[in-house]
Amino acid sequence: MAEPVTGRVPGTPGTTAEGGPVETAEGGPVETVEAGPVWKPAGTVRSSTRTLRVRVSAAIVLLIALAVLLVPPLAQLDQQAVDLSAKLLPPSWAHPFGTDDVGRDLLLRCVYGLRVSLLVGLVAALVATVLGTAVGAAAGALGGWTDRLVMRAVDTLSSIPHLLLGIFIVAMFRPGVWPVVVSVAVTHWLSTARIVRAEILSLRGRPYVDAAISGGASRWRVAVRHLVPGVLPQAGLAAVLMVPHAMWHESALSFLGLGLPAHQASLGNLVQSARGSLLAGDWWPTLFPGLLLIIPTLAIAGLAGAWRDRLNPRRRSELSL
């Protein structure tokens, strides 16, 4: 009686290591079925792509945070030091980003500029989120004529272009960081107020809110204990998405000469001062500050997209179909 064969040679289904057919314990040949293509669900591929995007975005954000926190104190170099003998040098090992039109190291200037732009973006996003959350929560919780009055004011301010309103606000102060922060915060709380109000109106119809009101809870207690905590995740997402928007707004104001002083490094000032070099064919003074505006924007958007999918499981399940 033939012994059962357990091993198979890869690539030759139905044969033994000696080349003969595979036989069972009863001596009959084994019928083999060649494997067909393995189909993967589309949701699995999209999920892996989304996970990769989140990991890359998190790595970029971490690298940017380490750069703005560690490079200035560790470099021990003056980013304002002028060396006319080394002006407009192309990227090299000594100067990875090259030098500008007065010989300053562009890598160090870009790191300092990114540091200032991130500071403006974070503080302005925080102030705008707090203001928008307070206004939207008050309008949604109080309702009635208060809601209508507040939302008509929000619609009126939204009809004014953000940049024009920001220019008007900055023009009333001396150039500096805090006028830009005030300008960005005052012009960017409107969208957060709309989001928070819509979420408050949705939460007001939940059963636990009706139970709290039926139990004798005051309107203030219902708002503080049930409504405001329910909108904090949406408000946090709005704040994260507002950071790159505020950075671009600050860069636009500085590019127009209305934001930070010209001697202070910011991404908008770097791009503005590099216009003449770009016309002369020197591309690096414009390219690298521009990349440091685009790359953080894409990285933060990737993380915010993952956060949005977690807040809305139904949308995430629809995307995976």
mmCIF file of C-alpha atoms in Angstrom, residues 86-248:
data_model
loop_
_atom_site.group_PDB
_atom_site.id
_atom_site.type_symbol
_atom_site.label_atom_id
_atom_site.label_comp_id
_atom_site.label_asym_id
_atom_site.label_seq_id
_atom_site.Cartn_x
_atom_site.Cartn_y
_atom_site.Cartn_z
ATOM 1 C CA ALA A 86 27.986 84.092 -0.199
ATOM 2 C CA LYS A 87 24.812 85.603 -1.615
ATOM 3 C CA LEU A 88 22.488 83.516 -3.794
ATOM 4 C CA LEU A 89 24.497 80.310 -3.509
ATOM 5 C CA PRO A 90 22.599 77.264 -4.857
ATOM 6 C CA PRO A 91 21.755 74.345 -2.538
ATOM 7 C CA SER A 92 24.853 72.455 -1.352
ATOM 8 C CA TRP A 93 26.084 70.448 1.640
ATOM 9 C CA ALA A 94 27.130 73.643 3.394
ATOM 10 C CA HIS A 95 23.764 75.308 2.675
ATOM 11 C CA PRO A 96 21.093 72.636 1.941
ATOM 12 C CA PHE A 97 18.528 75.270 0.926
ATOM 13 C CA GLY A 98 21.074 77.698 -0.526
ATOM 14 C CA THR A 99 21.425 81.346 0.519
ATOM 15 C CA ASP A 100 19.318 84.429 -0.089
ATOM 16 C CA ASP A 101 20.187 87.716 -1.772
ATOM 17 C CA VAL A 102 22.293 88.925 1.190
ATOM 18 C CA GLY A 103 24.042 85.624 1.966
ATOM 19 C CA ARG A 104 21.869 84.380 4.838
ATOM 20 C CA ASP A 105 21.421 80.631 5.206
ATOM 21 C CA LEU A 106 18.008 79.841 3.749
ATOM 22 C CA LEU A 107 17.457 76.627 5.724
ATOM 23 C CA LEU A 108 17.799 78.451 9.031
ATOM 24 C CA ARG A 109 15.620 81.300 7.774
ATOM 25 C CA CYS A 110 12.933 78.855 6.627
ATOM 26 C CA VAL A 111 12.911 77.089 9.999
ATOM 27 C CA TYR A 112 12.545 80.405 11.819
ATOM 28 C CA GLY A 113 9.860 81.492 9.353
ATOM 29 C CA LEU A 114 7.957 78.229 9.798
ATOM 30 C CA ARG A 115 8.226 78.681 13.551
ATOM 31 C CA VAL A 116 6.629 82.132 13.396
ATOM 32 C CA SER A 117 3.940 81.053 10.922
ATOM 33 C CA LEU A 118 3.035 78.026 13.049
ATOM 34 C CA LEU A 119 2.841 80.205 16.162
ATOM 35 C CA VAL A 120 0.485 82.604 14.407
ATOM 36 C CA GLY A 121 -1.582 79.724 13.029
ATOM 37 C CA LEU A 122 -1.905 77.868 16.334
ATOM 38 C CA VAL A 123 -2.762 80.910 18.463
ATOM 39 C CA ALA A 124 -5.160 82.347 15.883
ATOM 40 C CA ALA A 125 -6.879 78.963 15.429
ATOM 41 C CA LEU A 126 -7.257 78.568 19.196
ATOM 42 C CA VAL A 127 -8.731 82.049 19.677
ATOM 43 C CA ALA A 128 -11.045 81.690 16.667
ATOM 44 C CA THR A 129 -12.242 78.263 17.839
ATOM 45 C CA VAL A 130 -13.024 79.477 21.362
ATOM 46 C CA LEU A 131 -14.883 82.515 20.016
ATOM 47 C CA GLY A 132 -16.770 80.543 17.375
ATOM 48 C CA THR A 133 -17.693 77.784 19.837
ATOM 49 C CA ALA A 134 -19.044 80.298 22.348
ATOM 50 C CA VAL A 135 -21.121 82.164 19.745
ATOM 51 C CA GLY A 136 -22.414 79.015 18.042
ATOM 52 C CA ALA A 137 -23.280 77.311 21.323
ATOM 53 C CA ALA A 138 -25.144 80.386 22.581
ATOM 54 C CA ALA A 139 -27.113 80.703 19.341
ATOM 55 C CA GLY A 140 -28.010 77.031 19.222
ATOM 56 C CA ALA A 141 -28.846 76.635 22.907
ATOM 57 C CA LEU A 142 -30.906 79.820 23.305
ATOM 58 C CA GLY A 143 -32.725 79.625 19.987
ATOM 59 C CA GLY A 144 -35.514 82.002 19.067
ATOM 60 C CA TRP A 145 -34.715 85.594 18.257
ATOM 61 C CA THR A 146 -31.217 85.266 19.741
ATOM 62 C CA ASP A 147 -30.366 82.536 17.252
ATOM 63 C CA ARG A 148 -31.765 84.520 14.342
ATOM 64 C CA LEU A 149 -29.962 87.723 15.356
ATOM 65 C CA VAL A 150 -26.604 86.009 15.869
ATOM 66 C CA MET A 151 -26.761 84.069 12.618
ATOM 67 C CA ARG A 152 -27.742 87.164 10.613
ATOM 68 C CA ALA A 153 -24.664 88.898 12.072
ATOM 69 C CA VAL A 154 -22.537 85.884 11.102
ATOM 70 C CA ASP A 155 -23.954 85.958 7.564
ATOM 71 C CA THR A 156 -23.221 89.677 7.289
ATOM 72 C CA LEU A 157 -19.597 89.267 8.359
ATOM 73 C CA SER A 158 -19.199 86.230 6.088
ATOM 74 C CA SER A 159 -20.180 88.330 3.080
ATOM 75 C CA ILE A 160 -17.001 90.406 3.527
ATOM 76 C CA PRO A 161 -13.892 88.743 2.016
ATOM 77 C CA HIS A 162 -11.555 87.514 4.750
ATOM 78 C CA LEU A 163 -8.467 89.073 3.233
ATOM 79 C CA LEU A 164 -9.998 92.524 2.887
ATOM 80 C CA LEU A 165 -11.291 92.455 6.454
ATOM 81 C CA GLY A 166 -7.904 91.225 7.664
ATOM 82 C CA ILE A 167 -6.112 94.043 5.816
ATOM 83 C CA PHE A 168 -8.445 96.572 7.418
ATOM 84 C CA ILE A 169 -7.735 95.202 10.911
ATOM 85 C CA VAL A 170 -3.958 94.963 10.453
ATOM 86 C CA ALA A 171 -3.783 98.478 9.015
ATOM 87 C CA MET A 172 -4.938 99.892 12.374
ATOM 88 C CA PHE A 173 -1.839 98.555 14.188
ATOM 89 C CA ARG A 174 1.896 98.497 13.734
ATOM 90 C CA PRO A 175 3.298 95.467 11.885
ATOM 91 C CA GLY A 176 3.840 92.600 14.302
ATOM 92 C CA VAL A 177 2.804 89.119 15.338
ATOM 93 C CA TRP A 178 -0.162 89.990 17.537
ATOM 94 C CA PRO A 179 -1.993 92.236 15.039
ATOM 95 C CA VAL A 180 -1.808 89.352 12.559
ATOM 96 C CA VAL A 181 -3.112 86.912 15.195
ATOM 97 C CA VAL A 182 -6.031 89.240 15.988
ATOM 98 C CA SER A 183 -6.754 89.716 12.294
ATOM 99 C CA VAL A 184 -6.811 85.987 11.526
ATOM 100 C CA ALA A 185 -8.808 85.099 14.653
ATOM 101 C CA VAL A 186 -11.467 87.783 14.095
ATOM 102 C CA THR A 187 -12.010 86.756 10.476
ATOM 103 C CA HIS A 188 -12.028 82.962 10.937
ATOM 104 C CA TRP A 189 -14.426 82.199 13.799
ATOM 105 C CA LEU A 190 -17.505 82.387 11.583
ATOM 106 C CA SER A 191 -17.260 78.888 10.103
ATOM 107 C CA THR A 192 -16.706 77.380 13.556
ATOM 108 C CA ALA A 193 -19.808 79.170 14.861
ATOM 109 C CA ARG A 194 -21.904 77.687 12.060
ATOM 110 C CA ILE A 195 -20.580 74.165 12.682
ATOM 111 C CA VAL A 196 -21.136 74.348 16.440
ATOM 112 C CA ARG A 197 -24.640 75.785 16.063
ATOM 113 C CA ALA A 198 -25.662 73.015 13.652
ATOM 114 C CA GLU A 199 -24.310 70.366 16.023
ATOM 115 C CA ILE A 200 -26.102 71.969 18.985
ATOM 116 C CA LEU A 201 -29.402 71.923 17.084
ATOM 117 C CA SER A 202 -28.836 68.243 16.341
ATOM 118 C CA LEU A 203 -28.085 67.430 19.980
ATOM 119 C CA ARG A 204 -31.150 69.282 21.245
ATOM 120 C CA GLY A 205 -33.354 66.549 19.806
ATOM 121 C CA ARG A 206 -31.556 63.668 21.545
ATOM 122 C CA PRO A 207 -33.507 61.644 24.138
ATOM 123 C CA TYR A 208 -31.082 62.303 26.982
ATOM 124 C CA VAL A 209 -31.460 66.062 26.490
ATOM 125 C CA ASP A 210 -35.258 65.721 26.602
ATOM 126 C CA ALA A 211 -34.915 63.616 29.762
ATOM 127 C CA ALA A 212 -32.725 66.271 31.414
ATOM 128 C CA ILE A 213 -35.221 69.025 30.573
ATOM 129 C CA SER A 214 -38.117 66.892 31.797
ATOM 130 C CA GLY A 215 -36.217 66.299 35.034
ATOM 131 C CA GLY A 216 -36.139 70.022 35.753
ATOM 132 C CA ALA A 217 -32.606 70.877 34.598
ATOM 133 C CA SER A 218 -32.114 74.514 33.707
ATOM 134 C CA ARG A 219 -31.169 75.624 30.219
ATOM 135 C CA TRP A 220 -27.703 76.623 31.434
ATOM 136 C CA ARG A 221 -27.117 73.213 33.031
ATOM 137 C CA VAL A 222 -28.287 71.381 29.914
ATOM 138 C CA ALA A 223 -25.964 73.486 27.755
ATOM 139 C CA VAL A 224 -22.928 73.018 30.014
ATOM 140 C CA ARG A 225 -23.425 69.330 30.873
ATOM 141 C CA HIS A 226 -24.826 67.926 27.628
ATOM 142 C CA LEU A 227 -24.642 70.255 24.638
ATOM 143 C CA VAL A 228 -21.173 71.840 24.821
ATOM 144 C CA PRO A 229 -19.294 68.555 25.560
ATOM 145 C CA GLY A 230 -21.025 67.016 22.554
ATOM 146 C CA VAL A 231 -19.667 69.647 20.156
ATOM 147 C CA LEU A 232 -16.078 69.711 21.437
ATOM 148 C CA PRO A 233 -14.832 67.014 18.982
ATOM 149 C CA GLN A 234 -16.251 68.965 16.030
ATOM 150 C CA ALA A 235 -14.792 72.209 17.388
ATOM 151 C CA GLY A 236 -11.397 70.537 17.821
ATOM 152 C CA LEU A 237 -11.493 69.294 14.226
ATOM 153 C CA ALA A 238 -12.349 72.800 13.043
ATOM 154 C CA ALA A 239 -9.386 74.167 15.011
ATOM 155 C CA VAL A 240 -6.986 71.660 13.431
ATOM 156 C CA LEU A 241 -8.203 72.503 9.934
ATOM 157 C CA MET A 242 -7.915 76.210 10.714
ATOM 158 C CA VAL A 243 -4.174 76.070 11.516
ATOM 159 C CA PRO A 244 -2.923 75.754 7.893
ATOM 160 C CA HIS A 245 -5.581 78.230 6.759
ATOM 161 C CA ALA A 246 -4.303 80.748 9.300
ATOM 162 C CA MET A 247 -0.722 80.119 8.142
ATOM 163 C CA TRP A 248 -1.689 80.923 4.560
#
